PDB file of C-alpha atoms in Angstrom:
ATOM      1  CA  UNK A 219     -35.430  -0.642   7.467  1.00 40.00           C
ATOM      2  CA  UNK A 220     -38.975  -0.935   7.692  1.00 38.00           C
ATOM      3  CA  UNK A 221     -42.091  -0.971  10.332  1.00 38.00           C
ATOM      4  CA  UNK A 222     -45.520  -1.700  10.436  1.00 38.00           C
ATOM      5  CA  UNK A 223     -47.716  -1.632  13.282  1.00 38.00           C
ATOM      6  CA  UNK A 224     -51.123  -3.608  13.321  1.00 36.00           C
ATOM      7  CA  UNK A 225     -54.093  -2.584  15.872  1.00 37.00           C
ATOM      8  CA  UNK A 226     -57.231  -4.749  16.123  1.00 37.00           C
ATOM      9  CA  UNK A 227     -60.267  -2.752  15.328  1.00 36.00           C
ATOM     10  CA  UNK A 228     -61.528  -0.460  17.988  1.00 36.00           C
ATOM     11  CA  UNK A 229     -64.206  -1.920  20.402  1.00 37.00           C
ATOM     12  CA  UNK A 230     -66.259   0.540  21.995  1.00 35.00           C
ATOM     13  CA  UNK A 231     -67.037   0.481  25.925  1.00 36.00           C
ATOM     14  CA  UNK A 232     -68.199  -2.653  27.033  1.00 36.00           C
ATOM     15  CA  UNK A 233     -70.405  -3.893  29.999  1.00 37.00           C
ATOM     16  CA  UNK A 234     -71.546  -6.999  31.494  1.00 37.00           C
ATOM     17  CA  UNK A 235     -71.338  -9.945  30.138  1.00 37.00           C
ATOM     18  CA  UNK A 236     -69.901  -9.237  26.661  1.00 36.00           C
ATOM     19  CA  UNK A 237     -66.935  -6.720  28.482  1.00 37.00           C
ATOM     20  CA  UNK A 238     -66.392 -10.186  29.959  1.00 38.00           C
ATOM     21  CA  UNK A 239     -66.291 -12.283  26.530  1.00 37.00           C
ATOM     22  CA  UNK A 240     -64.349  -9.161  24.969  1.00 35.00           C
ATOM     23  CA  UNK A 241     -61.737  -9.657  28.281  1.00 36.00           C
ATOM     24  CA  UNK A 242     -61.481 -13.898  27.557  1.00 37.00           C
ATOM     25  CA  UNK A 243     -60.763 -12.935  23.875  1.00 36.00           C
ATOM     26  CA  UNK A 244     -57.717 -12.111  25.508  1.00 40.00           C
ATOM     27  CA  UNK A 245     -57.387  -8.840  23.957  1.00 39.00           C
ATOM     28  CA  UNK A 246     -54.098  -7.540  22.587  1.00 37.00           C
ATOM     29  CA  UNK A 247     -52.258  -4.926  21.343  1.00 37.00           C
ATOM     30  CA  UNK A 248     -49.559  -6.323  18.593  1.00 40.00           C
ATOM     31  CA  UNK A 249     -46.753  -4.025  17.358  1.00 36.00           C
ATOM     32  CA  UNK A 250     -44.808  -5.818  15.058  1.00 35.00           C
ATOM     33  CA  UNK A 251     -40.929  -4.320  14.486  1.00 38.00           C
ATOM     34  CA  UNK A 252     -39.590  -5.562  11.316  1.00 38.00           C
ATOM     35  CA  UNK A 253     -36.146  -4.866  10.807  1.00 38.00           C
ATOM     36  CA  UNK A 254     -34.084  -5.406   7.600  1.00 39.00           C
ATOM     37  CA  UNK A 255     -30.450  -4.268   7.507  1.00 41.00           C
ATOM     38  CA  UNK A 256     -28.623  -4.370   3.904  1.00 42.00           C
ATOM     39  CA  UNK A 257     -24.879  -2.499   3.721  1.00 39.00           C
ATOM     40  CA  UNK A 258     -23.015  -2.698   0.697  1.00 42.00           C
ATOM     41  CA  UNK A 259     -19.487  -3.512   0.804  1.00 43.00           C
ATOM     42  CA  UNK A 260     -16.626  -1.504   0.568  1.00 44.00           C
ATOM     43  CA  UNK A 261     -17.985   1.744   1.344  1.00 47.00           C
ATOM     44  CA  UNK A 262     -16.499   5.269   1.387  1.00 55.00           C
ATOM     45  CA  UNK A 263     -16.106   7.063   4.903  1.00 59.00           C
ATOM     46  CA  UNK A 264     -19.238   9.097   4.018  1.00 57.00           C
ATOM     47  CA  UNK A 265     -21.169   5.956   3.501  1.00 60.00           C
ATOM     48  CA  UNK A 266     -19.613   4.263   7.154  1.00 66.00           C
ATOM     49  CA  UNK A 267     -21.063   7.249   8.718  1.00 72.00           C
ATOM     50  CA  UNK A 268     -24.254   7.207   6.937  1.00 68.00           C
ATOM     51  CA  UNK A 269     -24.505   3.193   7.967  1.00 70.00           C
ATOM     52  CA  UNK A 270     -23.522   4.176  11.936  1.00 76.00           C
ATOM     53  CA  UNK A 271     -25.942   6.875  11.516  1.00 79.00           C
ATOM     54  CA  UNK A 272     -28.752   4.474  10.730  1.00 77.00           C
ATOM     55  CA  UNK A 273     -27.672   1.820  13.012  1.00 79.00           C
ATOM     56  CA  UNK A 274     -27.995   4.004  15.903  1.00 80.00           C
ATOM     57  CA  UNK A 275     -31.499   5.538  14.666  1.00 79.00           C
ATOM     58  CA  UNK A 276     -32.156   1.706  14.176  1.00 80.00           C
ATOM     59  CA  UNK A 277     -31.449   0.613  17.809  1.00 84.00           C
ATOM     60  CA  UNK A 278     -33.550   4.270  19.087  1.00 84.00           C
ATOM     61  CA  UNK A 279     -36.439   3.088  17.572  1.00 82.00           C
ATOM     62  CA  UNK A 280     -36.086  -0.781  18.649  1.00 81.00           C
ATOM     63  CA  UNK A 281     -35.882   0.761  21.845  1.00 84.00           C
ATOM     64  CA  UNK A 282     -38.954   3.103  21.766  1.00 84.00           C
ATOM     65  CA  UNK A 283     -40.625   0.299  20.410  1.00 83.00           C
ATOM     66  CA  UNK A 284     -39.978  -2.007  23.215  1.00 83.00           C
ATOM     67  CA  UNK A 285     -41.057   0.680  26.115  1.00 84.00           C
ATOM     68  CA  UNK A 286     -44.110   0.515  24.196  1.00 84.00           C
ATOM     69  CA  UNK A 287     -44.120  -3.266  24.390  1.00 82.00           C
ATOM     70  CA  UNK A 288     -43.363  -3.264  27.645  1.00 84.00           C
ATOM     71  CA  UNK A 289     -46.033  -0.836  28.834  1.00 82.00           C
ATOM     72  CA  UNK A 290     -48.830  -2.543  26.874  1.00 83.00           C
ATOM     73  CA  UNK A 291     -47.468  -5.538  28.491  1.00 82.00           C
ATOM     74  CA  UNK A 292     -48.069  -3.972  31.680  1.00 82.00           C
ATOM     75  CA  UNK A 293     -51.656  -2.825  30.704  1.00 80.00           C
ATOM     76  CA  UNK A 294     -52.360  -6.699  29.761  1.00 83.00           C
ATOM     77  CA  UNK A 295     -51.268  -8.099  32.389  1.00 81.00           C
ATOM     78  CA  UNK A 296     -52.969  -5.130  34.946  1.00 77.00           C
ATOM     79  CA  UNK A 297     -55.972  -6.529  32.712  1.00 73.00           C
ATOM     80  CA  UNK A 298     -55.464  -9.719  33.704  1.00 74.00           C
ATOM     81  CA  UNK A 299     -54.922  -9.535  36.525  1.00 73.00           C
ATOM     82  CA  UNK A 300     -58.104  -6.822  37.007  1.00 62.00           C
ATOM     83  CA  UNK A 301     -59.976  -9.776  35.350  1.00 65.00           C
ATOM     84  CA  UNK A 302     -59.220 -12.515  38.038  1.00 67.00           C
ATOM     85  CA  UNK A 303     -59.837 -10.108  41.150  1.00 63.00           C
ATOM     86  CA  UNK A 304     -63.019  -8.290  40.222  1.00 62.00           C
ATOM     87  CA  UNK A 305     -64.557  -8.839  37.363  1.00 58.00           C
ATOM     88  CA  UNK A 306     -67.848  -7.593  38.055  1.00 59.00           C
ATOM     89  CA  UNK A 307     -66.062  -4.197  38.767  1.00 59.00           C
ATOM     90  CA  UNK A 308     -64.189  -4.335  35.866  1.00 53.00           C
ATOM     91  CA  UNK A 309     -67.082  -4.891  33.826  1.00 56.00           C
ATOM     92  CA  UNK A 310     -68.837  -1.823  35.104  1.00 59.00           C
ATOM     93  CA  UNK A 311     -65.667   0.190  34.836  1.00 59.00           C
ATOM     94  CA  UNK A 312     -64.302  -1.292  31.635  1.00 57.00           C
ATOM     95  CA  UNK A 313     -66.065   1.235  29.159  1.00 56.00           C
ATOM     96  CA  UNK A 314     -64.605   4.170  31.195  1.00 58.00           C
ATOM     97  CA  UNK A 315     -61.599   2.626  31.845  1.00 59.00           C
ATOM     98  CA  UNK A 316     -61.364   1.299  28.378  1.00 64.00           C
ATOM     99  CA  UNK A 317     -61.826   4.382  27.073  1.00 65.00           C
ATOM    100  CA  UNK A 318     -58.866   6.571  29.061  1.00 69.00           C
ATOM    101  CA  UNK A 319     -56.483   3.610  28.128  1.00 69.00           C
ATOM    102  CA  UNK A 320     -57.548   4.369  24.687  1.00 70.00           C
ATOM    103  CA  UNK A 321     -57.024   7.901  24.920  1.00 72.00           C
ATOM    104  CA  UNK A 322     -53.752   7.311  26.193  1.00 71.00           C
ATOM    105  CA  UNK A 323     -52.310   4.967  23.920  1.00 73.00           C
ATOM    106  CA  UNK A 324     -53.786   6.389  20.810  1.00 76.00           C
ATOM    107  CA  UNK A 325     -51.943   9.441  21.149  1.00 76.00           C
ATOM    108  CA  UNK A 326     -48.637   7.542  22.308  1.00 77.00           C
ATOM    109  CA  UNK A 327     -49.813   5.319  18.778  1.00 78.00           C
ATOM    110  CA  UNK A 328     -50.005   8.476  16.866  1.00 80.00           C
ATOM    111  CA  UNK A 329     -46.440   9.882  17.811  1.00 80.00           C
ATOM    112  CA  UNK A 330     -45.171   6.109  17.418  1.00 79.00           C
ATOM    113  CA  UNK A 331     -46.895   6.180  13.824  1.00 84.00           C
ATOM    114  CA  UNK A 332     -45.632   9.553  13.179  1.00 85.00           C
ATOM    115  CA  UNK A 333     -42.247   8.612  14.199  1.00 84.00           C
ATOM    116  CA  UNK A 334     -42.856   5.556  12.186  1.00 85.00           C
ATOM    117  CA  UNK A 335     -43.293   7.713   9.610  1.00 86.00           C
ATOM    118  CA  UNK A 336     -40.803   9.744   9.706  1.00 87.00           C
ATOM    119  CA  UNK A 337     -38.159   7.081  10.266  1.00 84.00           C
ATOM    120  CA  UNK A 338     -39.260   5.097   6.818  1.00 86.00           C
ATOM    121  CA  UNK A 339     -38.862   8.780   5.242  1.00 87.00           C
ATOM    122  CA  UNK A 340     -35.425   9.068   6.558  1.00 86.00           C
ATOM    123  CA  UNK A 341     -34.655   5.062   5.769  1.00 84.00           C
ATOM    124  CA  UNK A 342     -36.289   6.198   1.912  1.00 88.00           C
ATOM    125  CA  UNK A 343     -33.705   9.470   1.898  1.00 87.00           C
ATOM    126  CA  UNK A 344     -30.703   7.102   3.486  1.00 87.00           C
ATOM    127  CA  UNK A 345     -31.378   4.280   1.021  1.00 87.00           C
ATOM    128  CA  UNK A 346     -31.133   6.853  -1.783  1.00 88.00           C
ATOM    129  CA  UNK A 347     -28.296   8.723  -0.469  1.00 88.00           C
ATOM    130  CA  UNK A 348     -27.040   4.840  -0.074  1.00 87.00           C
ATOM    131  CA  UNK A 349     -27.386   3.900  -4.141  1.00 89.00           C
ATOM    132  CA  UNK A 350     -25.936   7.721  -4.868  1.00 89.00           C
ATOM    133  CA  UNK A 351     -23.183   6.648  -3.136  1.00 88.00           C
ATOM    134  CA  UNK A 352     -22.845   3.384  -3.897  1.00 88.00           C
ATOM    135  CA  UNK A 353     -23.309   4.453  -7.639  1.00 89.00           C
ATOM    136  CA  UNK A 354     -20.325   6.841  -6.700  1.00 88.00           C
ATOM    137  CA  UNK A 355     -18.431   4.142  -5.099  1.00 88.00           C
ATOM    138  CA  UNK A 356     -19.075   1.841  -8.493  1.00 89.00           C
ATOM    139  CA  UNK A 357     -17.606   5.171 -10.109  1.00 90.00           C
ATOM    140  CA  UNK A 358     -14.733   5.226  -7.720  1.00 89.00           C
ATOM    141  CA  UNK A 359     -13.601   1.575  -8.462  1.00 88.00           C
ATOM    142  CA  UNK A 360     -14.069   1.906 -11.922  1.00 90.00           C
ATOM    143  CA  UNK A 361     -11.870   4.698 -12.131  1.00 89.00           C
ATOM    144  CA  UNK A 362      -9.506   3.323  -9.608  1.00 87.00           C
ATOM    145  CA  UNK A 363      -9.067  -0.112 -12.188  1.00 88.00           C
ATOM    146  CA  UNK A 364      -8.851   2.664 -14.474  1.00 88.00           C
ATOM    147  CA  UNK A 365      -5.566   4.085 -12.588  1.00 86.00           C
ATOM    148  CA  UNK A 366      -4.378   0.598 -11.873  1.00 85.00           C
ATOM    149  CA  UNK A 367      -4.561  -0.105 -15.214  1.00 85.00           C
ATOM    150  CA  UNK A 368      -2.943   3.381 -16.597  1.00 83.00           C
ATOM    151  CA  UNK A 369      -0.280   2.440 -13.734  1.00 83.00           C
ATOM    152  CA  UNK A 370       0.735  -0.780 -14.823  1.00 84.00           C
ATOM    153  CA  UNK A 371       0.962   0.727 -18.512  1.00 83.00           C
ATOM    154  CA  UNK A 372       2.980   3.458 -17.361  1.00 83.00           C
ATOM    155  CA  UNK A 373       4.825   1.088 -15.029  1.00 85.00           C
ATOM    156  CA  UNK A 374       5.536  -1.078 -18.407  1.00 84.00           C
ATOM    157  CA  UNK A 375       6.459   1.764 -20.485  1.00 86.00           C
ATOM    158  CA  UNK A 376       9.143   2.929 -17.855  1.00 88.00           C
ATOM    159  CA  UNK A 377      10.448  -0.373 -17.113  1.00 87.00           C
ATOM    160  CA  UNK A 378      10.863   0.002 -21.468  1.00 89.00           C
ATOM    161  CA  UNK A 379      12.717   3.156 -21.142  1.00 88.00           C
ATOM    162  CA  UNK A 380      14.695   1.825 -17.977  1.00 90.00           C
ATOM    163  CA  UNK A 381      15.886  -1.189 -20.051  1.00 91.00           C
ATOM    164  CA  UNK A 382      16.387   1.441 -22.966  1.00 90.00           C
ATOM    165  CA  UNK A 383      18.492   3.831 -20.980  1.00 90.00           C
ATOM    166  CA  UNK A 384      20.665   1.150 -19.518  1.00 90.00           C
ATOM    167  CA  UNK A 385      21.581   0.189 -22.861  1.00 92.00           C
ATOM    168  CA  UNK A 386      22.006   3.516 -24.099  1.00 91.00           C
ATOM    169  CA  UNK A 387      24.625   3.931 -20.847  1.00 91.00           C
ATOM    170  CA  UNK A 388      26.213   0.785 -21.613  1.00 91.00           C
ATOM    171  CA  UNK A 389      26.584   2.324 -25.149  1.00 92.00           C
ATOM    172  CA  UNK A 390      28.092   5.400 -23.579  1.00 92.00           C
ATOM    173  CA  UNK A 391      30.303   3.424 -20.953  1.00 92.00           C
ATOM    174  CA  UNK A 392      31.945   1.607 -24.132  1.00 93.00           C
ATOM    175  CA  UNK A 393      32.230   4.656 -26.099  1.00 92.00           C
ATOM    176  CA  UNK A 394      34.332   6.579 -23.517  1.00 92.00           C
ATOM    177  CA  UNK A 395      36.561   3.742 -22.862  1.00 92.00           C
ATOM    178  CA  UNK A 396      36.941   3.275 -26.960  1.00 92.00           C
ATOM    179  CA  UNK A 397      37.762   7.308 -26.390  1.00 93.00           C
ATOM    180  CA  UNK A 398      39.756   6.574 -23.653  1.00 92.00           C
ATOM    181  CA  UNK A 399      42.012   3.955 -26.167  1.00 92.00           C
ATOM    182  CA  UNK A 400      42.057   6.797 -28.654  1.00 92.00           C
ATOM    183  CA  UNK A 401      43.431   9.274 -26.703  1.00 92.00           C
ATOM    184  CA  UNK A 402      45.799   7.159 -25.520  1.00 91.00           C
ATOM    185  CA  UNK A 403      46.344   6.112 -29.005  1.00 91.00           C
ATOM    186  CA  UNK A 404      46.794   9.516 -29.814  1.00 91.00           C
ATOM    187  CA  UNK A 405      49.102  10.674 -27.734  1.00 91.00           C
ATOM    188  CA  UNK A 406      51.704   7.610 -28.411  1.00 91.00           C
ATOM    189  CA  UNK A 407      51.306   8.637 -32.184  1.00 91.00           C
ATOM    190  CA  UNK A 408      52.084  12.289 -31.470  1.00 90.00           C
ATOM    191  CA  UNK A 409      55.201  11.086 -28.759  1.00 90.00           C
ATOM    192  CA  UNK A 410      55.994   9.169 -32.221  1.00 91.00           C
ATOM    193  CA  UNK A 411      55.560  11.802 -34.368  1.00 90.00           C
ATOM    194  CA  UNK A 412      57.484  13.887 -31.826  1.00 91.00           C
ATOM    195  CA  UNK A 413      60.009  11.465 -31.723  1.00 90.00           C
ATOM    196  CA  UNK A 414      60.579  11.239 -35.857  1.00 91.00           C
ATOM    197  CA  UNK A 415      60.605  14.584 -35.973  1.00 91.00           C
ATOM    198  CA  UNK A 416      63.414  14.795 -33.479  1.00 90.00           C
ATOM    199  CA  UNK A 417      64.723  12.482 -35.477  1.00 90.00           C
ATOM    200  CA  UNK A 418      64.619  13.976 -39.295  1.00 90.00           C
ATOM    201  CA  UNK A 419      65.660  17.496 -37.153  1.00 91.00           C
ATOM    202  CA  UNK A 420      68.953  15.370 -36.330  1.00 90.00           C
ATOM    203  CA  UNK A 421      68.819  13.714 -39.853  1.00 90.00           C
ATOM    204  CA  UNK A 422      68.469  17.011 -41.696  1.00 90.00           C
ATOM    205  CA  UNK A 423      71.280  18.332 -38.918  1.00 91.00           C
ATOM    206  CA  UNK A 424      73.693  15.941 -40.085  1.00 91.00           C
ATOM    207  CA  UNK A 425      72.574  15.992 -43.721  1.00 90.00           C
ATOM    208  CA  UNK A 426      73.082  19.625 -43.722  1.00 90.00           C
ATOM    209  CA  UNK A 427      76.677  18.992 -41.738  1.00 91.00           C
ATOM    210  CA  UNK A 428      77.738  16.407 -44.519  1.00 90.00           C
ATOM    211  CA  UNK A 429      76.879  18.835 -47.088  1.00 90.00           C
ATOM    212  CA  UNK A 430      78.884  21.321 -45.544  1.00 91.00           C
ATOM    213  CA  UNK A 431      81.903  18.880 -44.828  1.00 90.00           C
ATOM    214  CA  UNK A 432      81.262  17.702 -48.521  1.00 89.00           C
ATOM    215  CA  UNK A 433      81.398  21.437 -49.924  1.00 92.00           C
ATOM    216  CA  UNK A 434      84.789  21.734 -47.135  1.00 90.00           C
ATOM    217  CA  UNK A 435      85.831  18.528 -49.049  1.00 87.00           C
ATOM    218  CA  UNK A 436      85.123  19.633 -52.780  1.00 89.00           C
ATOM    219  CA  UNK A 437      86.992  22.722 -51.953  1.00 90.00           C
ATOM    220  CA  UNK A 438      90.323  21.380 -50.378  1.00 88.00           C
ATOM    221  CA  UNK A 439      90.516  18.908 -53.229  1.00 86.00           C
ATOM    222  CA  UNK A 440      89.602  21.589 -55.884  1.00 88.00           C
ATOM    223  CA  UNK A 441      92.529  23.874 -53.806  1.00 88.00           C
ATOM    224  CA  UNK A 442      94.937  20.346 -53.750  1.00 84.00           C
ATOM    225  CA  UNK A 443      94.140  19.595 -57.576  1.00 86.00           C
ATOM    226  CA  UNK A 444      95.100  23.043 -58.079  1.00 87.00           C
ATOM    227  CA  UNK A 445      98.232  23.308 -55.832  1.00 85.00           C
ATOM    228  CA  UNK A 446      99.311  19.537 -57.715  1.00 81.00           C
ATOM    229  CA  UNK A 447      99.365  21.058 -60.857  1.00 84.00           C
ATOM    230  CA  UNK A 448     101.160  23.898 -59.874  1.00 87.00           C
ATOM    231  CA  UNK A 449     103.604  21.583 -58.208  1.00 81.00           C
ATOM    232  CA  UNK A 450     103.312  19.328 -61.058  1.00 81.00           C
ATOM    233  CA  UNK A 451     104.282  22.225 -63.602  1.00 86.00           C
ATOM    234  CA  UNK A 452     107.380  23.202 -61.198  1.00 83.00           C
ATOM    235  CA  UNK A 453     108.574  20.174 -61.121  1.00 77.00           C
ATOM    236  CA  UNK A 454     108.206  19.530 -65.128  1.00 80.00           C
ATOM    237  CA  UNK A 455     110.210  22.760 -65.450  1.00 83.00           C
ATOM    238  CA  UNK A 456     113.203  21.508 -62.896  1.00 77.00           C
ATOM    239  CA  UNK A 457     113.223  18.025 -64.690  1.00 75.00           C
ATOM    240  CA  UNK A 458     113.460  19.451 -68.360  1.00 78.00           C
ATOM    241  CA  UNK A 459     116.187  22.124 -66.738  1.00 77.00           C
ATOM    242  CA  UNK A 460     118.091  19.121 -64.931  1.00 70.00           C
ATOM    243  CA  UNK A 461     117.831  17.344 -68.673  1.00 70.00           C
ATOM    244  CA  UNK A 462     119.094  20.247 -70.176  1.00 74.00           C
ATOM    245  CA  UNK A 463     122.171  20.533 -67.611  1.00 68.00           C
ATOM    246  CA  UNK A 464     122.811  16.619 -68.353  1.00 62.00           C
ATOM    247  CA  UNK A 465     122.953  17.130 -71.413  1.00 66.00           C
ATOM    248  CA  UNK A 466     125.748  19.119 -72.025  1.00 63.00           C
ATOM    249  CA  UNK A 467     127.992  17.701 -69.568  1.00 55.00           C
ATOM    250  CA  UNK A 468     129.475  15.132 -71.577  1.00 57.00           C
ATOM    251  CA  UNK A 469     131.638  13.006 -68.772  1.00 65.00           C
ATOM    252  CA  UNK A 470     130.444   9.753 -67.032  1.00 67.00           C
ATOM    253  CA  UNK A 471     130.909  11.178 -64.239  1.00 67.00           C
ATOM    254  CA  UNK A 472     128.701  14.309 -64.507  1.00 65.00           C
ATOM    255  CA  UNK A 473     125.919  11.877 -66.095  1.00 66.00           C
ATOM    256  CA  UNK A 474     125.212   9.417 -63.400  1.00 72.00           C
ATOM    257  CA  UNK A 475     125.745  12.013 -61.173  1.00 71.00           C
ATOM    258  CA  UNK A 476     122.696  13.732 -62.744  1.00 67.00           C
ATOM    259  CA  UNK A 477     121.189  10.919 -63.719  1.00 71.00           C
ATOM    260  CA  UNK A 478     121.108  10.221 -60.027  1.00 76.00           C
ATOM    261  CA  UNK A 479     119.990  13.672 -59.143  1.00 73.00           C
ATOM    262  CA  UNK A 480     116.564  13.599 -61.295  1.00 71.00           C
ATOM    263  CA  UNK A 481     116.172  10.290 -60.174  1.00 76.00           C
ATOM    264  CA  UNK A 482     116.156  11.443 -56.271  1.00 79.00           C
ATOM    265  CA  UNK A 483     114.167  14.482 -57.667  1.00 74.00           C
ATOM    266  CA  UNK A 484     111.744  12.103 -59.692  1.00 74.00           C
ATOM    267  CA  UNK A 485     111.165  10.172 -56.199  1.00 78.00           C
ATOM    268  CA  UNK A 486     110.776  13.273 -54.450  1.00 76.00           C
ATOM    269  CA  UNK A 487     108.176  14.525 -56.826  1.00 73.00           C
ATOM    270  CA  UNK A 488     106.317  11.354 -56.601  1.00 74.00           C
ATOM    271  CA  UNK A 489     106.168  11.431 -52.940  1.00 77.00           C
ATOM    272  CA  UNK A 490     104.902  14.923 -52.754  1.00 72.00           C
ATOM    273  CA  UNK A 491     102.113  13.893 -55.038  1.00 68.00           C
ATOM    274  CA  UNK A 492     100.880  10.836 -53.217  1.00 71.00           C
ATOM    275  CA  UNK A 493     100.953  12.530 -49.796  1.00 72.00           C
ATOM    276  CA  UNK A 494      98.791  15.282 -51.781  1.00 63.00           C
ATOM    277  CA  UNK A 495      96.513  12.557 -53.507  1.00 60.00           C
ATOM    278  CA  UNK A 496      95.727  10.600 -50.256  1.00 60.00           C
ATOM    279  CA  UNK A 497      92.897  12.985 -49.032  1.00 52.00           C
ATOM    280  CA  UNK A 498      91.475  12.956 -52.475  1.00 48.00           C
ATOM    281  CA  UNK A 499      91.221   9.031 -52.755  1.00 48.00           C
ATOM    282  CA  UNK A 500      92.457   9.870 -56.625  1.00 46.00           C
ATOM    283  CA  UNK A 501      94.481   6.679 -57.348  1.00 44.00           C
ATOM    284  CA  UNK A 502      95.483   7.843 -61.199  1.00 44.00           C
ATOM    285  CA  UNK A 503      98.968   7.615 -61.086  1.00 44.00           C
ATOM    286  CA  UNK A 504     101.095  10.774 -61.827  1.00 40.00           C
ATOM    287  CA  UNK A 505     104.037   9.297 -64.285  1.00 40.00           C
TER     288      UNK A 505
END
């Protein structure tokens, strides 16, 4: 923001005619305001306040300077009007008059110039406190795009570990169910095992049963084997004693008669010995 003020050059009192040719000049006092208004875009909240801070100094001094307007208005048109009612008076007042307007306006000038002044120092400290912070703001952005990009790196890399760890939890999912089978596998192998072993227990039960009914066995045949050829002796000794008694009986009669005898005795004996030899399963005949 910017002002200049132009004044035409200072006349000294007039009179007569040439206050009269200085009056059809149509003499003026020009203020220009010149106003330019730049704002970057995007600013921080500091910078919004700095920009509402000079658009309210802005629209102070536009004021200011248009009660000045307006009041040298008035004095020109007073002139004017002074001009079409009495000039003749006005001519021999002008230089008097002239000269208190002057002394009034040049010190309402001088504070307008000094605020002037001041203001273009304070637009010269806002416009650099403006490109500090708008130097800060490039700052902020680039670091921001900085963060966005970090973000969407980061954002990448987890998205990697999220695909990563859902495959590694897959991985785990199908491991414990292969566990799962395992165990399950397991325990029908031991209810096998447990099973076999109940098993050979009864196997080695009855093994060890035969082998005592075998020994039993081996024994009563051993005892029967023994007790058949005691019997087997006896009877030799009654047959050769029956011979002998046949023998010396010399009649018919007494021979078939013993001849019958060791015949029943013969039968007997063989009986005996296959009722002993039964249990044995021994099928070598005895005679």
């Amino acid at each position: 923001m910017s002002f200049s003020a132009t004044l035409p050059a200072a006349r000294a009192p007039l009179g007569g005619r040439q206050a009269g040719n200085v009056v059809s000049q149509d003499r003026t006092l020009k203020i220009v305001t010149e106003m330019r208004s730049g704002a970057g875009s995007a600013l921080s909240p500091f910078g919004q306040n700095a920009a509402s801070t000079i658009r309210d100094s802005r629209e102070r001094e536009k004021k200011e300077m248009s009660d000045l307007n307006d009041r040298l208005a008035s004095y020109i048109e007073k002139a004017r009007w002074a001009k079409s009612t009495d000039l003749d008076a006005l001519r021999s007042k002008w230089g008097k008059d002239t000269h208190n307007i002057r002394n009034m306006y040049e010190g309402e000038l001088a504070d307008a110039q000094k605020l002037i002044d001041e203001t273009n120092k304070q637009r010269k400290d806002l416009e650099t406190q403006i490109k500090k912070m708008q130097d800060e703001l490039t700052e902020l952005r680039r670091k921001y795009e900085e963060a966005v990009r970090g973000r969407e790196a980061d954002r990448s890399k987890i998205d990697e570990l999220l695909v990563h760890l859902s495959n590694l939890e897959a991985e785990i999912a199908l491991l414990k169910r292969r566990i799962a089978q395992l165990e399950d596998e397991v325990k029908r192998v031991k209810s096998e095992n447990q099973r076999l072993l109940s098993e050979l227990q009864r196997a080695r039960t009855d093994v060890d049963q035969e082998t005592l009914n075998r020994i039993d066995y081996q024994n009563q045949v051993q005892t029967l084997l023994e007790e058949i050829d005691f019997l087997r002796r006896v009877h030799d000794n009654e047959i050769r004693e029956l011979q002998t008694l046949a023998s010396r009986d010399t009649t018919p009669e007494n021979r078939e008669f013993f001849k019958n005898e060791l015949a029943s005795a013969i039968r007997d004996i063989r009986e005996e010995y296959d009722q002993v030899r039964l249990p044995t399963g021994d099928s070598t005949p005895l005679y």
